[in-house]
Amino acid sequence: MGQHDHHEHHGDSLADAAQANLEKSGEKWTDTRAAIFDTLAGFSRPASAYDIAELVSTARGKRVAPNSVYRILDLFVANNLAMRVESANAYLANSHPGCEHDCIFLVCDTCGEATHVDDDSLSQQVRKVATAEGFKSIRPVIEVRGICQKCN
Amino acid sequence: MGQHDHHEHHGDSLADAAQANLEKSGEKWTDTRAAIFDTLAGFSRPASAYDIAELVSTARGKRVAPNSVYRILDLFVANNLAMRVESANAYLANSHPGCEHDCIFLVCDTCGEATHVDDDSLSQQVRKVATAEGFKSIRPVIEVRGICQKCN
DNA sequence: CGTGTTAAGATACAACATATCATTTTTGAA
DNA sequence: TTCAAAAATGATATGTTGTATCTTAACACG
Ligand SMILES: [Zn+2]
Ligand SMILES: [Zn+2]
Ligand SMILES: [Zn+2]
Ligand SMILES: [Zn+2]
């Protein structure tokens, strides 16, 4: 189903890719941003801004306010370093920054884990439906809520 | 794109259809539920529980608390009388209760209006992707954020 | 340096959502 | 009809998510 080439990154490799991507857009990879990215990437589930604020605060020994976290998450989303899972009011690190496409998230109602799926033909169809209705600046939100295999 | 027969209801006809549907499930069509449904159906855009609480309170001259509204909206969603638009934290009356299918919502970031689209083949594909990953109790969330034709 | 710009912090508050317990209304059997 | 159980709604408190505004700190660069 992955109809395009891309690289799934992990750990340091992911942070490096994220940094490279952000800097390519002329943005800076500051300590705070790095800490927030690392924390986000450390979650195996979509993390709320408050989750991240708490962990980063502890990790750095000084409080990081939620609004700062939101600011940086917004920056990450705008630059494809992270995605927002709308049905969970939470965020996920993008495991393949630099690769532009519409992700599909399968979110388990029981354990909260989110599976990331790519299906370009499907997301293209969604875009086509919206285009047909005259929509511009299209951002598909394709998610599935349900019970994952492990929880069944 | 609507690959199945169904009826779009409006006004009293819609409320009647909603009532019939709810009662078919053994639930009661109380005054409060009727008022909340009417208010919800009167919105041309996804309405938040608080929006509805405020309007219903005014209309009935007595306060209806948000938690009551949430309770009833949950009931409506469970019985297909309303749908939740996840990316807007808000609700829409279902213009065709009794007709089971996965709706697609196109939501304008500028004016907030939501266009309702049905595409069974598309939503079936989304379900298929989730099924292939071992998901059960699947509830697709297919929405598109963007700028609508009028706002362009 | 000094000055303008960008990033981050502090604080307050708004918006969305749920938990718990009390009260009212409905129902249906005695 | 009366009364007890169940269902619906109300009151209240609190938790969670998100934004607005202003201040302070870090940085870049002439
Ligand atoms: Zn990809
Ligand atoms: Zn699970
Ligand atoms: Zn339909
Ligand atoms: Zn619009």
mmCIF file of C-alpha atoms (C1' of nucleotides) and ligand atoms in Angstrom:
data_model
loop_
_atom_site.group_PDB
_atom_site.id
_atom_site.type_symbol
_atom_site.label_atom_id
_atom_site.label_comp_id
_atom_site.label_asym_id
_atom_site.label_seq_id
_atom_site.Cartn_x
_atom_site.Cartn_y
_atom_site.Cartn_z
ATOM 1 C CA MET A 1 0.000 0.000 0.000
ATOM 2 C CA GLY A 2 2.928 2.436 0.421
ATOM 3 C CA GLN A 3 3.010 3.734 -3.126
ATOM 4 C CA HIS A 4 6.026 5.918 -2.658
ATOM 5 C CA ASP A 5 9.574 5.611 -1.463
ATOM 6 C CA HIS A 6 10.384 6.809 1.948
ATOM 7 C CA HIS A 7 12.464 6.155 4.944
ATOM 8 C CA GLU A 8 11.173 5.408 8.407
ATOM 9 C CA HIS A 9 13.584 6.908 10.907
ATOM 10 C CA HIS A 10 14.115 5.980 14.538
ATOM 11 C CA GLY A 11 15.927 7.398 17.553
ATOM 12 C CA ASP A 12 18.816 9.718 16.823
ATOM 13 C CA SER A 13 18.412 9.192 13.122
ATOM 14 C CA LEU A 14 14.868 10.543 13.393
ATOM 15 C CA ALA A 15 15.908 13.582 15.401
ATOM 16 C CA ASP A 16 18.682 14.272 12.898
ATOM 17 C CA ALA A 17 16.261 14.043 10.007
ATOM 18 C CA ALA A 18 13.833 16.332 11.824
ATOM 19 C CA GLN A 19 16.551 18.875 12.526
ATOM 20 C CA ALA A 20 17.744 18.813 8.929
ATOM 21 C CA ASN A 21 14.228 19.329 7.714
ATOM 22 C CA LEU A 22 13.466 22.209 9.993
ATOM 23 C CA GLU A 23 16.720 23.973 9.217
ATOM 24 C CA LYS A 24 16.089 23.526 5.519
ATOM 25 C CA SER A 25 13.049 25.783 6.040
ATOM 26 C CA GLY A 26 15.208 28.439 7.659
ATOM 27 C CA GLU A 27 14.031 27.612 11.180
ATOM 28 C CA LYS A 28 16.355 27.037 14.081
ATOM 29 C CA TRP A 29 16.851 23.787 15.965
ATOM 30 C CA THR A 30 16.937 25.202 19.464
ATOM 31 C CA ASP A 31 17.418 23.286 22.702
ATOM 32 C CA THR A 32 13.761 23.635 23.603
ATOM 33 C CA ARG A 33 12.671 22.416 20.206
ATOM 34 C CA ALA A 34 15.056 19.500 20.383
ATOM 35 C CA ALA A 35 13.800 18.547 23.837
ATOM 36 C CA ILE A 36 10.188 18.724 22.732
ATOM 37 C CA PHE A 37 10.875 16.719 19.610
ATOM 38 C CA ASP A 38 12.735 14.032 21.552
ATOM 39 C CA THR A 39 9.980 13.787 24.113
ATOM 40 C CA LEU A 40 7.311 13.578 21.457
ATOM 41 C CA ALA A 41 9.263 10.940 19.569
ATOM 42 C CA GLY A 42 9.655 8.981 22.785
ATOM 43 C CA PHE A 43 5.916 8.458 23.084
ATOM 44 C CA SER A 44 4.535 5.343 21.496
ATOM 45 C CA ARG A 45 1.105 6.964 21.430
ATOM 46 C CA PRO A 46 -0.260 10.315 20.391
ATOM 47 C CA ALA A 47 0.822 12.733 23.128
ATOM 48 C CA SER A 48 -1.041 15.816 24.261
ATOM 49 C CA ALA A 49 0.729 19.140 24.570
ATOM 50 C CA TYR A 50 0.280 18.871 28.323
ATOM 51 C CA ASP A 51 1.833 15.399 28.414
ATOM 52 C CA ILE A 52 4.842 16.810 26.629
ATOM 53 C CA ALA A 53 5.032 19.927 28.785
ATOM 54 C CA GLU A 54 5.128 17.784 31.888
ATOM 55 C CA LEU A 55 7.802 15.386 30.665
ATOM 56 C CA VAL A 56 9.998 18.102 29.216
ATOM 57 C CA SER A 57 9.713 20.104 32.413
ATOM 58 C CA THR A 58 10.854 17.145 34.454
ATOM 59 C CA ALA A 59 13.619 16.202 32.038
ATOM 60 C CA ARG A 60 15.068 19.699 31.967
ATOM 61 C CA GLY A 61 14.487 20.547 35.588
ATOM 62 C CA LYS A 62 12.703 23.755 34.699
ATOM 63 C CA ARG A 63 9.124 24.375 33.829
ATOM 64 C CA VAL A 64 8.108 24.556 30.186
ATOM 65 C CA ALA A 65 4.665 26.082 29.859
ATOM 66 C CA PRO A 66 2.019 24.437 27.672
ATOM 67 C CA ASN A 67 1.716 27.458 25.427
ATOM 68 C CA SER A 68 5.364 27.133 24.517
ATOM 69 C CA VAL A 69 4.776 23.498 23.706
ATOM 70 C CA TYR A 70 1.809 24.393 21.509
ATOM 71 C CA ARG A 71 3.863 26.991 19.711
ATOM 72 C CA ILE A 72 6.573 24.503 18.922
ATOM 73 C CA LEU A 73 4.166 21.704 18.017
ATOM 74 C CA ASP A 74 2.475 24.091 15.587
ATOM 75 C CA LEU A 75 5.854 24.788 14.058
ATOM 76 C CA PHE A 76 6.547 21.067 13.813
ATOM 77 C CA VAL A 77 3.224 20.366 12.163
ATOM 78 C CA ALA A 78 3.702 23.225 9.720
ATOM 79 C CA ASN A 79 7.083 21.785 8.784
ATOM 80 C CA ASN A 80 6.022 18.168 8.659
ATOM 81 C CA LEU A 81 8.051 17.076 11.683
ATOM 82 C CA ALA A 82 4.897 16.070 13.536
ATOM 83 C CA MET A 83 1.260 15.398 12.866
ATOM 84 C CA ARG A 84 -1.818 16.168 14.852
ATOM 85 C CA VAL A 85 -4.254 13.330 15.452
ATOM 86 C CA GLU A 86 -7.538 15.221 15.427
ATOM 87 C CA SER A 87 -9.668 12.537 16.993
ATOM 88 C CA ALA A 88 -7.263 12.330 19.937
ATOM 89 C CA ASN A 89 -6.364 16.001 20.416
ATOM 90 C CA ALA A 90 -2.793 14.829 20.400
ATOM 91 C CA TYR A 91 0.390 14.726 18.388
ATOM 92 C CA LEU A 92 2.758 12.180 16.894
ATOM 93 C CA ALA A 93 6.304 12.633 15.679
ATOM 94 C CA ASN A 94 6.522 12.121 11.939
ATOM 95 C CA SER A 95 8.636 9.034 11.388
ATOM 96 C CA HIS A 96 9.494 10.206 7.904
ATOM 97 C CA PRO A 97 9.948 13.952 7.835
ATOM 98 C CA GLY A 98 10.888 15.221 4.425
ATOM 99 C CA CYS A 99 8.373 12.869 2.886
ATOM 100 C CA GLU A 100 5.220 14.790 2.043
ATOM 101 C CA HIS A 101 2.035 12.829 2.136
ATOM 102 C CA ASP A 102 -1.299 12.439 3.859
ATOM 103 C CA CYS A 103 -1.022 9.971 6.703
ATOM 104 C CA ILE A 104 -3.813 7.706 7.865
ATOM 105 C CA PHE A 105 -3.968 6.985 11.591
ATOM 106 C CA LEU A 106 -5.656 3.979 13.127
ATOM 107 C CA VAL A 107 -6.241 4.779 16.776
ATOM 108 C CA CYS A 108 -7.156 2.143 19.355
ATOM 109 C CA ASP A 109 -9.953 3.190 21.696
ATOM 110 C CA THR A 110 -8.655 0.768 24.319
ATOM 111 C CA CYS A 111 -4.890 1.225 24.509
ATOM 112 C CA GLY A 112 -4.550 4.532 22.703
ATOM 113 C CA GLU A 113 -1.846 3.303 20.351
ATOM 114 C CA ALA A 114 -1.916 4.767 16.866
ATOM 115 C CA THR A 115 -0.877 2.837 13.795
ATOM 116 C CA HIS A 116 0.409 4.925 10.945
ATOM 117 C CA VAL A 117 -0.618 3.856 7.472
ATOM 118 C CA ASP A 118 0.098 5.407 4.101
ATOM 119 C CA ASP A 119 -2.140 4.910 1.106
ATOM 120 C CA ASP A 120 -1.594 7.573 -1.482
ATOM 121 C CA SER A 121 -4.353 6.379 -3.772
ATOM 122 C CA LEU A 122 -6.843 6.617 -0.928
ATOM 123 C CA SER A 123 -5.763 10.042 0.236
ATOM 124 C CA GLN A 124 -5.758 11.247 -3.353
ATOM 125 C CA GLN A 125 -9.362 10.166 -3.655
ATOM 126 C CA VAL A 126 -10.243 12.123 -0.555
ATOM 127 C CA ARG A 127 -8.522 15.164 -1.991
ATOM 128 C CA LYS A 128 -10.392 14.668 -5.232
ATOM 129 C CA VAL A 129 -13.753 14.642 -3.478
ATOM 130 C CA ALA A 130 -12.910 17.915 -1.754
ATOM 131 C CA THR A 131 -11.584 19.463 -4.945
ATOM 132 C CA ALA A 132 -14.792 18.510 -6.715
ATOM 133 C CA GLU A 133 -16.682 20.531 -4.101
ATOM 134 C CA GLY A 134 -14.535 23.556 -4.783
ATOM 135 C CA PHE A 135 -12.263 23.311 -1.754
ATOM 136 C CA LYS A 136 -8.760 24.767 -1.801
ATOM 137 C CA SER A 137 -5.811 24.457 0.613
ATOM 138 C CA ILE A 138 -6.949 20.956 1.300
ATOM 139 C CA ARG A 139 -5.780 19.084 4.375
ATOM 140 C CA PRO A 140 -7.317 15.602 4.623
ATOM 141 C CA VAL A 141 -8.007 14.186 8.066
ATOM 142 C CA ILE A 142 -8.187 10.439 7.641
ATOM 143 C CA GLU A 143 -8.323 8.510 10.880
ATOM 144 C CA VAL A 144 -9.976 5.360 12.083
ATOM 145 C CA ARG A 145 -11.104 4.729 15.633
ATOM 146 C CA GLY A 146 -11.528 1.141 16.711
ATOM 147 C CA ILE A 147 -9.980 -1.683 18.710
ATOM 148 C CA CYS A 148 -6.529 -2.778 17.643
ATOM 149 C CA GLN A 149 -5.417 -6.338 17.098
ATOM 150 C CA LYS A 150 -3.573 -6.566 20.418
ATOM 151 C CA CYS A 151 -6.594 -5.381 22.360
ATOM 152 C CA ASN A 152 -8.975 -7.822 20.787
ATOM 153 C CA MET B 1 -20.859 9.632 -5.689
ATOM 154 C CA GLY B 2 -23.775 8.720 -3.420
ATOM 155 C CA GLN B 3 -23.818 4.983 -4.130
ATOM 156 C CA HIS B 4 -26.905 4.270 -2.086
ATOM 157 C CA ASP B 5 -30.459 5.482 -1.820
ATOM 158 C CA HIS B 6 -31.338 7.832 0.899
ATOM 159 C CA HIS B 7 -33.438 10.762 1.760
ATOM 160 C CA GLU B 8 -32.174 14.123 2.899
ATOM 161 C CA HIS B 9 -34.653 15.522 5.373
ATOM 162 C CA HIS B 10 -35.245 19.131 6.365
ATOM 163 C CA GLY B 11 -37.116 21.017 9.055
ATOM 164 C CA ASP B 12 -40.053 19.217 10.645
ATOM 165 C CA SER B 13 -39.564 16.256 8.376
ATOM 166 C CA LEU B 14 -36.066 15.857 9.757
ATOM 167 C CA ALA B 15 -37.183 16.082 13.372
ATOM 168 C CA ASP B 16 -39.899 13.545 12.664
ATOM 169 C CA ALA B 17 -37.435 11.177 11.095
ATOM 170 C CA ALA B 18 -35.075 11.631 14.028
ATOM 171 C CA GLN B 19 -37.844 10.950 16.522
ATOM 172 C CA ALA B 20 -38.956 7.846 14.658
ATOM 173 C CA ASN B 21 -35.426 6.571 14.591
ATOM 174 C CA LEU B 22 -34.755 7.137 18.231
ATOM 175 C CA GLU B 23 -38.009 5.539 19.303
ATOM 176 C CA LYS B 24 -37.298 2.567 17.093
ATOM 177 C CA SER B 25 -34.315 1.917 19.381
ATOM 178 C CA GLY B 26 -36.531 1.975 22.455
ATOM 179 C CA GLU B 27 -35.417 5.455 23.504
ATOM 180 C CA LYS B 28 -37.784 8.261 24.396
ATOM 181 C CA TRP B 29 -38.280 11.496 22.492
ATOM 182 C CA THR B 30 -38.439 13.841 25.460
ATOM 183 C CA ASP B 31 -38.945 17.592 25.389
ATOM 184 C CA THR B 32 -35.316 18.228 26.210
ATOM 185 C CA ARG B 33 -34.148 15.889 23.483
ATOM 186 C CA ALA B 34 -36.525 17.461 20.994
ATOM 187 C CA ALA B 35 -35.310 20.944 21.900
ATOM 188 C CA ILE B 36 -31.685 19.929 21.582
ATOM 189 C CA PHE B 37 -32.270 18.223 18.277
ATOM 190 C CA ASP B 38 -34.130 21.217 16.873
ATOM 191 C CA THR B 39 -31.416 23.575 17.994
ATOM 192 C CA LEU B 40 -28.698 21.399 16.548
ATOM 193 C CA ALA B 41 -30.586 21.044 13.278
ATOM 194 C CA GLY B 42 -31.028 24.812 13.159
ATOM 195 C CA PHE B 43 -27.293 25.378 12.935
ATOM 196 C CA SER B 44 -25.831 25.554 9.460
ATOM 197 C CA ARG B 45 -22.441 24.725 10.906
ATOM 198 C CA PRO B 46 -21.079 22.178 13.321
ATOM 199 C CA ALA B 47 -22.227 23.319 16.748
ATOM 200 C CA SER B 48 -20.423 22.800 20.021
ATOM 201 C CA ALA B 49 -22.229 21.399 23.034
ATOM 202 C CA TYR B 50 -21.842 24.801 24.674
ATOM 203 C CA ASP B 51 -23.362 26.596 21.675
ATOM 204 C CA ILE B 52 -26.347 24.322 21.948
ATOM 205 C CA ALA B 53 -26.630 24.648 25.714
ATOM 206 C CA GLU B 54 -26.742 28.400 25.397
ATOM 207 C CA LEU B 55 -29.370 28.515 22.672
ATOM 208 C CA VAL B 56 -31.584 25.879 24.251
ATOM 209 C CA SER B 57 -31.376 27.649 27.585
ATOM 210 C CA THR B 58 -32.537 30.888 26.016
ATOM 211 C CA ALA B 59 -35.253 29.250 23.950
ATOM 212 C CA ARG B 60 -36.720 27.423 26.931
ATOM 213 C CA GLY B 61 -36.193 30.143 29.474
ATOM 214 C CA LYS B 62 -34.424 27.767 31.814
ATOM 215 C CA ARG B 63 -30.853 26.748 32.009
ATOM 216 C CA VAL B 64 -29.767 23.514 30.370
ATOM 217 C CA ALA B 65 -26.337 22.531 31.591
ATOM 218 C CA PRO B 66 -23.619 21.487 29.150
ATOM 219 C CA ASN B 67 -23.352 18.030 30.671
ATOM 220 C CA SER B 68 -26.994 17.372 29.851
ATOM 221 C CA VAL B 69 -26.323 18.464 26.311
ATOM 222 C CA TYR B 70 -23.330 16.155 26.057
ATOM 223 C CA ARG B 71 -25.392 13.276 27.380
ATOM 224 C CA ILE B 72 -28.051 13.793 24.790
ATOM 225 C CA LEU B 73 -25.597 14.416 21.956
ATOM 226 C CA ASP B 74 -23.895 11.142 22.853
ATOM 227 C CA LEU B 75 -27.254 9.437 22.639
ATOM 228 C CA PHE B 76 -27.896 11.063 19.281
ATOM 229 C CA VAL B 77 -24.528 10.018 17.926
ATOM 230 C CA ALA B 78 -25.022 6.454 19.180
ATOM 231 C CA ASN B 79 -28.358 6.345 17.391
ATOM 232 C CA ASN B 80 -27.236 8.037 14.209
ATOM 233 C CA LEU B 81 -29.291 11.180 14.724
ATOM 234 C CA ALA B 82 -26.175 13.302 14.841
ATOM 235 C CA MET B 83 -22.524 13.088 14.001
ATOM 236 C CA ARG B 84 -19.471 14.456 15.694
ATOM 237 C CA VAL B 85 -17.014 16.402 13.553
ATOM 238 C CA GLU B 86 -13.755 15.492 15.241
ATOM 239 C CA SER B 87 -11.621 18.192 13.725
ATOM 240 C CA ALA B 88 -14.075 20.830 14.958
ATOM 241 C CA ASN B 89 -15.003 19.421 18.376
ATOM 242 C CA ALA B 90 -18.578 19.947 17.308
ATOM 243 C CA TYR B 91 -21.726 18.217 16.148
ATOM 244 C CA LEU B 92 -24.041 18.164 13.148
ATOM 245 C CA ALA B 93 -27.561 16.851 12.878
ATOM 246 C CA ASN B 94 -27.717 13.868 10.576
ATOM 247 C CA SER B 95 -29.788 14.908 7.590
ATOM 248 C CA HIS B 96 -30.602 11.297 6.867
ATOM 249 C CA PRO B 97 -31.097 9.368 10.073
ATOM 250 C CA GLY B 98 -32.001 5.776 9.454
ATOM 251 C CA CYS B 99 -29.439 5.628 6.719
ATOM 252 C CA GLU B 100 -26.290 3.970 8.013
ATOM 253 C CA HIS B 101 -23.103 5.041 6.378
ATOM 254 C CA ASP B 102 -19.794 6.749 6.955
ATOM 255 C CA CYS B 103 -20.081 10.426 6.234
ATOM 256 C CA ILE B 104 -17.293 12.603 4.908
ATOM 257 C CA PHE B 105 -17.199 16.193 6.118
ATOM 258 C CA LEU B 106 -15.507 19.031 4.309
ATOM 259 C CA VAL B 107 -14.978 21.820 6.815
ATOM 260 C CA CYS B 108 -14.076 25.358 5.827
ATOM 261 C CA ASP B 109 -11.326 26.900 7.942
ATOM 262 C CA THR B 110 -12.628 30.360 7.133
ATOM 263 C CA CYS B 111 -16.399 30.281 7.556
ATOM 264 C CA GLY B 112 -16.752 27.062 9.515
ATOM 265 C CA GLU B 113 -19.418 25.620 7.238
ATOM 266 C CA ALA B 114 -19.310 21.856 6.790
ATOM 267 C CA THR B 115 -20.291 20.147 3.566
ATOM 268 C CA HIS B 116 -21.531 16.616 3.936
ATOM 269 C CA VAL B 117 -20.450 14.145 1.299
ATOM 270 C CA ASP B 118 -21.133 10.431 0.979
ATOM 271 C CA ASP B 119 -18.840 8.129 -0.914
ATOM 272 C CA ASP B 120 -19.373 4.532 0.077
ATOM 273 C CA SER B 121 -16.562 3.190 -2.041
ATOM 274 C CA LEU B 122 -14.128 5.556 -0.389
ATOM 275 C CA SER B 123 -15.253 4.831 3.150
ATOM 276 C CA GLN B 124 -15.211 1.111 2.405
ATOM 277 C CA GLN B 125 -11.603 1.428 1.365
ATOM 278 C CA VAL B 126 -10.771 3.154 4.615
ATOM 279 C CA ARG B 127 -12.504 0.386 6.534
ATOM 280 C CA LYS B 128 -10.580 -2.154 4.511
ATOM 281 C CA VAL B 129 -7.251 -0.586 5.415
ATOM 282 C CA ALA B 130 -8.151 -0.739 9.102
ATOM 283 C CA THR B 131 -9.447 -4.285 8.836
ATOM 284 C CA ALA B 132 -6.203 -5.323 7.173
ATOM 285 C CA GLU B 133 -4.361 -4.041 10.255
ATOM 286 C CA GLY B 134 -6.540 -6.165 12.505
ATOM 287 C CA PHE B 135 -8.844 -3.444 13.769
ATOM 288 C CA LYS B 136 -12.355 -4.233 14.979
ATOM 289 C CA SER B 137 -15.329 -1.994 15.854
ATOM 290 C CA ILE B 138 -14.185 0.350 13.167
ATOM 291 C CA ARG B 139 -15.374 3.923 13.065
ATOM 292 C CA PRO B 140 -13.824 5.881 10.198
ATOM 293 C CA VAL B 141 -13.174 9.576 10.690
ATOM 294 C CA ILE B 142 -12.934 11.098 7.232
ATOM 295 C CA GLU B 143 -12.833 14.852 7.182
ATOM 296 C CA VAL B 144 -11.195 17.477 5.058
ATOM 297 C CA ARG B 145 -10.104 20.867 6.292
ATOM 298 C CA GLY B 146 -9.666 23.597 3.711
ATOM 299 C CA ILE B 147 -11.216 26.728 2.232
ATOM 300 C CA CYS B 148 -14.653 26.320 0.693
ATOM 301 C CA GLN B 149 -15.708 27.613 -2.688
ATOM 302 C CA LYS B 150 -17.597 30.602 -1.271
ATOM 303 C CA CYS B 151 -14.608 31.705 0.789
ATOM 304 C CA ASN B 152 -12.174 31.560 -2.106
ATOM 305 C "C1'" DC C 1 28.453 47.560 21.952
ATOM 306 C "C1'" DG C 2 23.364 49.079 20.506
ATOM 307 C "C1'" DT C 3 19.392 47.761 18.090
ATOM 308 C "C1'" DG C 4 16.055 44.967 15.839
ATOM 309 C "C1'" DT C 5 14.338 40.295 15.536
ATOM 310 C "C1'" DT C 6 13.176 35.753 16.965
ATOM 311 C "C1'" DA C 7 12.348 32.444 20.721
ATOM 312 C "C1'" DA C 8 10.699 31.350 25.018
ATOM 313 C "C1'" DG C 9 8.507 32.288 29.639
ATOM 314 C "C1'" DA C 10 4.651 33.883 32.704
ATOM 315 C "C1'" DT C 11 0.116 34.477 33.371
ATOM 316 C "C1'" DA C 12 -4.528 34.546 32.640
ATOM 317 C "C1'" DC C 13 -8.389 32.895 30.649
ATOM 318 C "C1'" DA C 14 -11.492 30.598 27.191
ATOM 319 C "C1'" DA C 15 -13.358 26.393 25.313
ATOM 320 C "C1'" DC C 16 -14.261 21.619 25.564
ATOM 321 C "C1'" DA C 17 -15.384 17.507 28.343
ATOM 322 C "C1'" DT C 18 -16.407 14.395 32.303
ATOM 323 C "C1'" DA C 19 -17.504 12.817 37.106
ATOM 324 C "C1'" DT C 20 -20.564 12.673 40.910
ATOM 325 C "C1'" DC C 21 -24.426 13.210 43.357
ATOM 326 C "C1'" DA C 22 -29.202 15.196 43.845
ATOM 327 C "C1'" DT C 23 -33.760 15.852 42.049
ATOM 328 C "C1'" DT C 24 -37.513 15.140 39.025
ATOM 329 C "C1'" DT C 25 -40.232 12.411 35.962
ATOM 330 C "C1'" DT C 26 -41.855 8.206 34.187
ATOM 331 C "C1'" DT C 27 -43.245 3.580 34.549
ATOM 332 C "C1'" DG C 28 -45.456 -0.241 36.002
ATOM 333 C "C1'" DA C 29 -46.624 -3.581 39.529
ATOM 334 C "C1'" DA C 30 -49.128 -4.246 43.834
ATOM 335 C "C1'" DT D 1 -54.315 4.806 43.343
ATOM 336 C "C1'" DT D 2 -50.078 4.356 45.575
ATOM 337 C "C1'" DC D 3 -45.619 3.547 45.844
ATOM 338 C "C1'" DA D 4 -41.039 1.742 44.632
ATOM 339 C "C1'" DA D 5 -37.748 1.281 40.928
ATOM 340 C "C1'" DA D 6 -35.778 3.100 36.917
ATOM 341 C "C1'" DA D 7 -34.762 6.623 33.678
ATOM 342 C "C1'" DA D 8 -33.930 11.391 32.643
ATOM 343 C "C1'" DT D 9 -32.367 15.674 33.854
ATOM 344 C "C1'" DG D 10 -30.224 19.173 36.927
ATOM 345 C "C1'" DA D 11 -26.528 21.181 39.858
ATOM 346 C "C1'" DT D 12 -21.975 21.536 40.758
ATOM 347 C "C1'" DA D 13 -17.313 20.726 40.608
ATOM 348 C "C1'" DT D 14 -13.351 19.691 38.273
ATOM 349 C "C1'" DG D 15 -10.310 18.035 34.597
ATOM 350 C "C1'" DT D 16 -8.410 18.714 29.934
ATOM 351 C "C1'" DT D 17 -7.290 21.220 25.845
ATOM 352 C "C1'" DG D 18 -6.176 25.549 23.582
ATOM 353 C "C1'" DT D 19 -5.341 30.724 22.967
ATOM 354 C "C1'" DA D 20 -4.200 35.588 23.971
ATOM 355 C "C1'" DT D 21 -1.182 38.994 25.760
ATOM 356 C "C1'" DC D 22 2.574 40.757 27.558
ATOM 357 C "C1'" DT D 23 7.361 40.246 29.302
ATOM 358 C "C1'" DT D 24 11.940 38.600 29.214
ATOM 359 C "C1'" DA D 25 15.818 36.280 27.145
ATOM 360 C "C1'" DA D 26 18.741 34.930 23.331
ATOM 361 C "C1'" DC D 27 20.592 36.030 19.076
ATOM 362 C "C1'" DA D 28 22.218 38.380 14.788
ATOM 363 C "C1'" DC D 29 24.468 41.852 12.794
ATOM 364 C "C1'" DG D 30 25.936 46.604 11.622
HETATM 365 ZN ZN ZN E 1 5.581 8.004 3.688
HETATM 366 ZN ZN ZN E 2 -5.208 -1.389 21.488
HETATM 367 ZN ZN ZN E 3 -26.670 8.627 2.853
HETATM 368 ZN ZN ZN E 4 -16.040 28.950 3.799
#
